Coordinates of C-alpha atoms in Angstrom, one line a residue:
M1 CA 3.2 -2.2 -39.6
G2 CA 1.3 0.8 -39.6
S3 CA 1.5 3.7 -36.7
V4 CA -0.9 4.0 -33.8
G5 CA -2.4 7.1 -33.2
M6 CA -4.9 8.7 -30.8
D7 CA -8.8 9.5 -32.2
G8 CA -10.5 12.5 -30.5
E9 CA -11.9 10.3 -27.6
G10 CA -8.6 9.2 -26.6
N11 CA -8.8 5.8 -28.3
E12 CA -5.7 4.3 -29.8
V13 CA -6.3 3.6 -33.4
S14 CA -4.0 1.6 -35.7
E15 CA -3.7 2.3 -39.7
D16 CA -2.3 -1.5 -40.5
D17 CA -4.6 -3.8 -42.4
S18 CA -4.7 -6.5 -39.7
P19 CA -7.7 -8.7 -39.3
G20 CA -10.3 -7.1 -37.0
G21 CA -8.2 -3.7 -37.2
L22 CA -7.0 -4.3 -33.8
P23 CA -4.4 -2.1 -32.4
P24 CA -1.0 -3.3 -31.2
A25 CA -1.9 -2.0 -27.9
F26 CA -4.6 -4.4 -27.3
C27 CA -2.3 -7.0 -25.3
Y28 CA -2.1 -3.8 -22.7
R29 CA -5.5 -2.1 -23.3
W30 CA -7.1 -5.1 -22.7
W31 CA -10.5 -3.6 -21.3
R32 CA -11.0 -2.8 -25.1
S33 CA -11.9 -6.3 -26.0
L34 CA -15.0 -6.0 -24.0
P35 CA -18.6 -5.6 -25.2
E36 CA -18.3 -1.8 -24.5
F37 CA -15.8 -1.4 -27.7
D38 CA -16.4 -2.3 -31.3
V39 CA -13.8 -4.2 -32.7
G40 CA -11.8 -1.1 -33.6
G41 CA -11.3 -0.2 -29.8
R42 CA -13.5 2.7 -29.8
A43 CA -16.0 3.0 -26.9
G44 CA -19.7 3.3 -27.1
G45 CA -21.4 6.8 -26.1
S46 CA -22.5 4.8 -22.4
L47 CA -18.9 5.6 -21.0
F48 CA -19.2 9.0 -21.7
P49 CA -22.7 10.2 -19.7
T50 CA -23.4 14.2 -20.3
T51 CA -25.6 14.9 -17.7
A52 CA -25.1 14.2 -13.9
A53 CA -28.0 11.9 -13.7
E54 CA -25.9 9.6 -16.0
V55 CA -22.9 10.1 -14.4
S56 CA -24.7 9.0 -11.1
S57 CA -26.6 6.1 -12.6
L58 CA -23.5 4.6 -14.1
S59 CA -23.1 0.9 -13.3
P60 CA -20.2 -0.6 -11.1
R61 CA -18.8 -2.2 -14.4
L62 CA -18.9 0.9 -16.5
R63 CA -17.1 2.8 -13.6
V64 CA -14.6 0.4 -13.8
V65 CA -14.3 0.4 -17.4
K66 CA -14.3 4.5 -17.5
E67 CA -11.3 4.6 -14.6
M68 CA -9.2 2.0 -16.9
E69 CA -9.7 4.8 -19.5
R70 CA -8.8 7.5 -17.2
L71 CA -5.7 5.6 -16.6
A72 CA -5.1 5.1 -20.5
M73 CA -5.6 8.9 -20.9
A74 CA -3.5 9.6 -17.9
A75 CA -0.7 7.8 -18.9
H76 CA -0.3 8.6 -22.5
D77 CA 0.0 12.5 -21.1
S78 CA 1.2 12.4 -17.4
L79 CA 3.2 9.7 -16.7
D80 CA 6.8 11.4 -16.8
D81 CA 5.3 14.2 -14.8
L82 CA 3.9 12.3 -12.3
R83 CA 7.4 9.5 -12.2
H84 CA 9.1 13.4 -11.3
K85 CA 7.2 14.3 -8.9
L86 CA 7.8 11.0 -6.8
L87 CA 11.5 11.4 -7.8
S88 CA 11.2 15.0 -6.3
Y89 CA 9.5 14.1 -3.3
R90 CA 10.5 15.3 0.3
V91 CA 8.5 14.4 3.2
G92 CA 5.6 16.8 4.0
D93 CA 5.6 18.0 0.0
L94 CA 2.0 16.9 -0.2
W95 CA 0.7 18.7 3.5
V96 CA -1.7 21.2 2.9
P97 CA -1.8 23.8 6.0
A98 CA -5.0 23.2 7.7
G99 CA -5.8 24.4 11.6
G100 CA -3.2 27.2 11.3
V101 CA -0.8 24.4 11.3
H102 CA 2.3 24.9 8.9
R103 CA 4.7 22.2 7.4
D104 CA 7.7 23.6 9.5
S105 CA 5.3 22.9 13.0
L106 CA 5.0 19.1 11.8
D107 CA 6.9 16.3 13.4
L108 CA 8.1 15.1 10.1
P109 CA 10.0 11.7 9.8
P110 CA 13.2 11.4 7.9
V111 CA 11.1 9.6 5.4
I112 CA 8.3 8.0 4.4
T113 CA 8.1 4.3 4.8
I114 CA 5.4 2.6 3.0
L115 CA 4.7 -1.3 3.8
L116 CA 3.2 -4.2 1.4
A117 CA 1.0 -6.3 3.2
G118 CA -1.2 -9.4 2.2
P119 CA -1.3 -13.2 2.1
A120 CA 1.4 -15.4 1.0
A121 CA 2.0 -15.2 -3.0
A122 CA 0.1 -11.9 -3.6
G123 CA 2.9 -10.8 -5.3
K124 CA 4.5 -8.3 -2.6
S125 CA 8.0 -9.1 -3.9
S126 CA 7.1 -8.6 -7.7
L127 CA 5.4 -5.2 -7.1
V128 CA 8.9 -4.5 -5.5
N129 CA 10.1 -5.4 -8.6
L130 CA 7.9 -3.2 -10.7
M131 CA 8.7 -0.2 -8.6
Y132 CA 12.5 -0.5 -9.4
S133 CA 11.8 -0.6 -13.1
V134 CA 9.2 1.9 -13.3
L135 CA 10.3 4.6 -10.9
G136 CA 14.1 3.8 -9.9
R137 CA 14.3 3.2 -14.5
S138 CA 16.3 0.4 -13.9
G139 CA 15.0 -1.7 -16.9
L140 CA 14.3 -5.3 -16.5
I141 CA 16.6 -6.2 -14.1
P142 CA 14.7 -8.0 -11.0
F143 CA 16.0 -6.9 -7.7
V144 CA 14.0 -9.0 -5.4
R145 CA 13.4 -12.9 -5.7
T146 CA 9.7 -13.5 -5.9
S147 CA 8.1 -16.7 -4.4
S148 CA 8.1 -18.2 -7.5
E149 CA 12.0 -18.7 -6.9
K150 CA 12.0 -19.1 -3.2
T151 CA 10.1 -21.9 -1.7
R152 CA 9.5 -20.2 1.7
G153 CA 8.5 -16.8 0.6
T154 CA 9.8 -13.4 2.4
S155 CA 11.0 -14.4 5.9
C156 CA 12.2 -11.0 6.9
L157 CA 11.2 -7.9 6.2
E158 CA 13.1 -5.9 3.4
E159 CA 13.7 -2.1 2.8
H160 CA 13.9 -1.1 -0.6
N161 CA 15.0 2.3 -2.0
V162 CA 12.7 1.6 -5.2
L163 CA 13.7 5.4 -6.7
R164 CA 17.6 4.0 -6.4
S165 CA 18.3 7.6 -5.3
T166 CA 20.3 8.9 -2.3
R167 CA 17.9 11.7 -1.8
N168 CA 14.8 9.5 -1.6
G169 CA 11.3 10.8 0.1
F170 CA 10.2 7.4 0.9
C171 CA 11.3 3.9 1.3
V172 CA 8.8 0.6 0.5
Y173 CA 9.3 -2.4 2.9
D174 CA 8.2 -6.5 1.7
S175 CA 7.2 -8.3 4.2
G176 CA 6.1 -12.0 4.7
G177 CA 2.7 -13.6 4.1
L178 CA 0.0 -13.2 6.7
D179 CA -2.8 -15.9 7.3
Q180 CA -6.3 -14.3 8.9
D181 CA -5.0 -15.0 12.4
Q182 CA -1.9 -13.0 12.0
T183 CA -3.0 -9.3 11.7
A184 CA -2.0 -9.3 15.2
E185 CA 2.3 -9.3 13.7
L186 CA 0.6 -6.3 10.9
S187 CA -0.7 -3.9 13.7
R188 CA 2.4 -4.7 15.8
W189 CA 4.6 -3.2 12.9
I190 CA 2.1 -0.3 12.3
D191 CA 2.0 0.5 16.1
D192 CA 6.0 -0.4 16.7
G193 CA 7.6 0.7 13.6
V194 CA 9.4 -1.7 11.2
R195 CA 13.3 -2.7 10.6
H196 CA 15.1 -4.5 7.7
L197 CA 16.3 -7.5 8.2
Q198 CA 13.5 -7.9 11.1
P199 CA 12.1 -11.4 10.9
C200 CA 8.5 -12.2 9.8
G201 CA 6.4 -14.2 12.4
G202 CA 4.2 -14.9 9.1
A203 CA 6.7 -16.2 7.1
A204 CA 8.0 -20.5 7.3
V205 CA 11.1 -19.8 8.8
D206 CA 13.1 -21.3 11.7
T207 CA 12.4 -21.0 14.9
Q208 CA 15.9 -19.1 15.9
L209 CA 15.1 -16.9 12.8
R210 CA 12.3 -16.3 14.4
V211 CA 13.1 -14.7 18.0
S212 CA 16.3 -13.7 17.1
P213 CA 16.6 -9.4 17.4
P214 CA 16.6 -7.4 14.3
P215 CA 20.4 -6.3 13.5
P216 CA 20.4 -2.9 15.4
R217 CA 22.7 -1.2 12.7
F218 CA 19.7 -0.6 10.6
T219 CA 17.2 2.7 11.7
K220 CA 13.7 1.4 12.7
R221 CA 10.9 2.9 10.6
K222 CA 7.6 4.1 11.3
V223 CA 5.2 2.8 9.1
N224 CA 3.1 5.9 7.3
A225 CA 1.0 3.9 4.9
V226 CA 0.0 0.6 4.1
M227 CA -0.2 -1.0 0.7
V228 CA -2.7 -4.1 1.0
V229 CA -1.6 -6.9 -2.3
A230 CA -4.0 -9.2 -3.1
D231 CA -3.8 -12.0 -6.0
M232 CA -7.3 -11.3 -7.6
A233 CA -6.7 -14.3 -10.0
E234 CA -6.5 -16.8 -6.8
V235 CA -9.4 -15.3 -5.1
F236 CA -11.8 -15.2 -8.2
R237 CA -11.1 -18.4 -9.2
A238 CA -11.2 -19.6 -5.7
Q239 CA -14.8 -17.8 -4.9
K240 CA -16.1 -19.6 -8.2
S241 CA -14.9 -23.3 -6.7
G242 CA -16.5 -22.6 -3.6
D243 CA -13.6 -21.4 -1.6
S244 CA -13.6 -18.2 0.5
S245 CA -10.5 -18.5 2.3
P246 CA -8.4 -16.7 -0.2
L247 CA -10.9 -13.5 0.0
E248 CA -11.0 -13.8 3.9
A249 CA -7.4 -13.5 4.2
V250 CA -7.3 -10.4 2.3
K251 CA -9.9 -9.0 4.0
A252 CA -8.4 -9.7 7.5
V253 CA -5.3 -7.9 6.4
F254 CA -7.1 -4.9 4.8
G255 CA -9.1 -4.6 8.4
G256 CA -6.3 -5.0 10.2
A257 CA -4.5 -2.0 8.7
A258 CA -7.5 -0.3 8.4
A259 CA -7.9 -0.5 12.5
A260 CA -4.1 0.6 13.1
E261 CA -3.9 3.1 10.5
H262 CA -7.1 4.8 11.2
Q263 CA -7.7 5.2 7.7
S264 CA -8.6 2.9 4.6
P265 CA -5.1 1.7 3.1
I266 CA -4.2 1.6 -0.9
V267 CA -5.4 -1.8 -2.5
A268 CA -3.3 -3.3 -5.3
L269 CA -5.1 -6.0 -7.3
T270 CA -2.0 -8.2 -8.8
H271 CA -2.3 -11.2 -11.8
G272 CA -5.1 -10.1 -13.2
D273 CA -3.7 -11.1 -16.5
L274 CA -3.9 -14.3 -15.9
L275 CA -7.8 -13.9 -16.1
A276 CA -9.9 -13.4 -19.3
A277 CA -11.2 -9.3 -19.4
E278 CA -14.5 -10.0 -18.4
D279 CA -13.4 -12.3 -15.2
R280 CA -11.1 -9.5 -14.8
I281 CA -13.8 -6.9 -14.2
Q282 CA -15.9 -9.5 -12.1
A283 CA -13.0 -10.0 -9.8
R284 CA -12.0 -6.3 -9.1
M285 CA -16.0 -5.7 -8.5
M286 CA -16.2 -8.6 -5.8
I287 CA -12.8 -8.3 -4.3
C288 CA -13.3 -4.1 -3.6
K289 CA -17.0 -5.1 -2.5
A290 CA -15.9 -7.5 -0.2
L291 CA -13.5 -4.6 1.2
G292 CA -16.1 -1.7 1.0
V293 CA -14.4 0.3 -1.5
S294 CA -14.6 2.2 -4.2
E295 CA -14.3 -0.4 -7.2
S296 CA -13.3 2.8 -9.7
T297 CA -11.2 4.5 -7.2
G298 CA -10.4 2.1 -4.2
A299 CA -8.2 -0.5 -6.0
Y300 CA -5.6 -0.2 -8.6
D301 CA -5.4 -3.1 -11.0
I302 CA -1.4 -3.7 -11.6
A303 CA 0.2 -6.9 -13.3
C304 CA 3.7 -6.9 -12.7
L305 CA 4.6 -9.3 -15.6
N306 CA 3.7 -9.2 -19.3
E307 CA 3.4 -11.8 -22.0
Y308 CA 7.2 -12.9 -21.5
G309 CA 7.6 -13.0 -18.3
L310 CA 9.5 -9.7 -18.2
L311 CA 9.2 -6.7 -15.7
V312 CA 6.6 -4.0 -17.6
E313 CA 7.9 -0.9 -18.0
E314 CA 7.9 1.3 -21.4
F315 CA 5.7 -1.7 -22.6
D316 CA 3.0 -1.2 -20.8
A317 CA 2.6 2.5 -19.7
V318 CA -1.2 2.3 -18.1
T319 CA 0.2 -0.2 -15.4
A320 CA 3.1 1.8 -14.8
Y321 CA 1.0 5.1 -14.3
A322 CA -1.3 2.8 -12.1
L323 CA 1.5 1.7 -10.0
A324 CA 3.1 5.3 -9.8
E325 CA -0.4 6.9 -8.8
A326 CA -0.7 4.5 -6.2
V327 CA 2.6 5.2 -4.9
Y328 CA 1.7 9.0 -5.0
R329 CA -1.6 8.3 -2.9
A330 CA -0.3 6.6 -0.4
L331 CA 2.1 9.9 0.1
L332 CA -0.5 12.0 -0.1
A333 CA -2.3 10.0 3.0
A334 CA 0.8 9.9 5.2
D335 CA 1.3 13.5 4.8
R336 CA -2.1 14.0 5.3
S337 CA -1.4 12.3 8.5
H338 CA 1.3 14.4 10.3
R339 CA 1.0 15.6 13.8
P340 CA 2.4 18.6 15.0
K341 CA 5.4 18.6 17.0
P342 CA 4.5 19.2 21.0
R343 CA 5.0 22.5 21.9
P344 CA 7.2 23.7 25.2
A345 CA 3.9 24.0 27.3
E346 CA 2.7 20.5 26.2
W347 CA 5.8 19.0 27.4
L348 CA 5.7 20.7 30.8
L349 CA 2.5 19.4 31.1
H350 CA 3.1 15.7 30.4
A351 CA 6.0 16.3 32.9
V352 CA 3.8 17.3 35.3
T353 CA 1.5 14.7 34.7
W354 CA 4.2 12.1 35.0
F355 CA 5.6 13.7 38.1
M356 CA 2.0 13.5 40.1
W357 CA 1.9 10.1 38.7
L358 CA 4.9 8.7 40.4
L359 CA 4.0 10.9 43.6
S360 CA 0.6 9.5 43.9
A361 CA 1.9 5.7 43.5
V362 CA 4.9 6.7 46.0
F363 CA 2.3 7.4 48.7
A364 CA 0.3 4.7 48.2
F365 CA 3.1 2.5 48.3
I366 CA 3.8 3.7 52.1
S367 CA 0.3 3.9 52.7
D368 CA 0.0 0.3 52.0
C369 CA 2.9 -0.3 53.8
F370 CA 1.8 1.4 57.2
S371 CA -1.6 0.1 56.8
S372 CA 0.0 -3.5 56.9
L373 CA 2.1 -2.6 60.0
A374 CA -1.0 -1.3 62.0
G375 CA -2.6 -4.7 61.1
R376 CA 0.0 -6.5 62.5
H377 CA 0.1 -4.4 65.6
R378 CA -3.9 -4.7 66.4
G379 CA -3.0 -8.7 66.1
K380 CA -0.6 -8.0 68.8
L381 CA -2.4 -5.9 71.3
K382 CA -5.6 -8.9 71.0
I383 CA -3.5 -11.7 71.8
G384 CA -2.1 -9.9 74.5

C-alpha cells in the first residue's frame, strides 16, 4: 500500500494505484465522495472563495462541506492540542473578564456538568463511550451499555468522568430518552440539579424505582451546559416517509433546553454513518433548519461507531476532533454563564428584605385575627 499525504489545499492524496485513485481515508472522509470533489478527493474552486461576496453567497450545502474540510484540517494539526486543553481544564479557565468581574469574584462550581439530553435511542450512551475512548484514551473498552444492549434504555441519570482523571474539570451526565411531553423533566434537571443514579421519569422503569429518591451519598450537580443528541438517520428516514414525530421530539428537547439555559445548546447528530453522503448532508441541513441553528457551526456530525462496530478513536480523527470541539464549546458556554459571588452588601439587603417580608406577614396575620374578633363582637351587639 502506498503512503497517504496532504497536498497544498489540505486534501489527502494517495500514492497507491488502486482503481479510481481513492485514498484509504475515504471511508472516514465521507463528504469527499460528493460532486464537489473529483475522483481523487480534491475539492473544486467553489469551496475556496476569494472575496467577501463569494463567502456570503455560499449555499448552506457548501457551508456544511467547507465545515467538514475545516474539521479535517484541524484534526490533522490540532487534535492532540485540544485533548491537552480538555485534560488540563479547570473550572473558570475559559472565563474572559468583562465588566470588571474577574475569575476570583465568580461563584464557581467544583466541576462543570454537561448533560446529554435527547429522544430515546438517539445515541447518548454511545456518545459517552466515544468520549471515554477519545478523551480518556481508554482504547476500545465500552464503559456504558447502549440501548441496543439494554431493552429499556437508560433508567437513571449516570455521572461519567470521561477523562478518567482524579483532577477532572468537568463531568458528563447520561440521561434517559425524552419524548415531546417530557421536556418539563429536562427543565427540572436544569433548575434543580442532577445526581448520580437519580431515576429518569422519561425512561421505562418500574414505579417503585421512579419514585425512589437518589442515594444521598452522591453529590448533586448544577447543570452548566446541555448537549442535545439526535439520531439524524432516524429523523431523515422518518421525514421521507411522512412521519415528523422524531423531528418534533428533537425540537421539543432543544426548545426545552434553550428555554431553561437561556442560550442555544450544543447539538450532536449521531448515526450519520448509516446514511449515504448526499442524504447525510440533507439530513443535517433539515435538522438545523428546524432547530433554528447554523447548519455549519450549530451542530456536529459525530458517528460513534466505525464499520466494524468499534469505537472510533485514532481511526477517524475528524470524528474525534468534532467530539472534542463540541465538549470544548460546551465548557466555553458554561464558563461564560458564571455569576459573581454575592457581596456582603447584597447579603445584607437580602436579609433585610426577608425580615421585612416576615414582619409584614406577622402583622397581616395579627390584623386578620383582630378583624375576625371585631366582626364577632359586632354580631353579638346586634343580637343584644
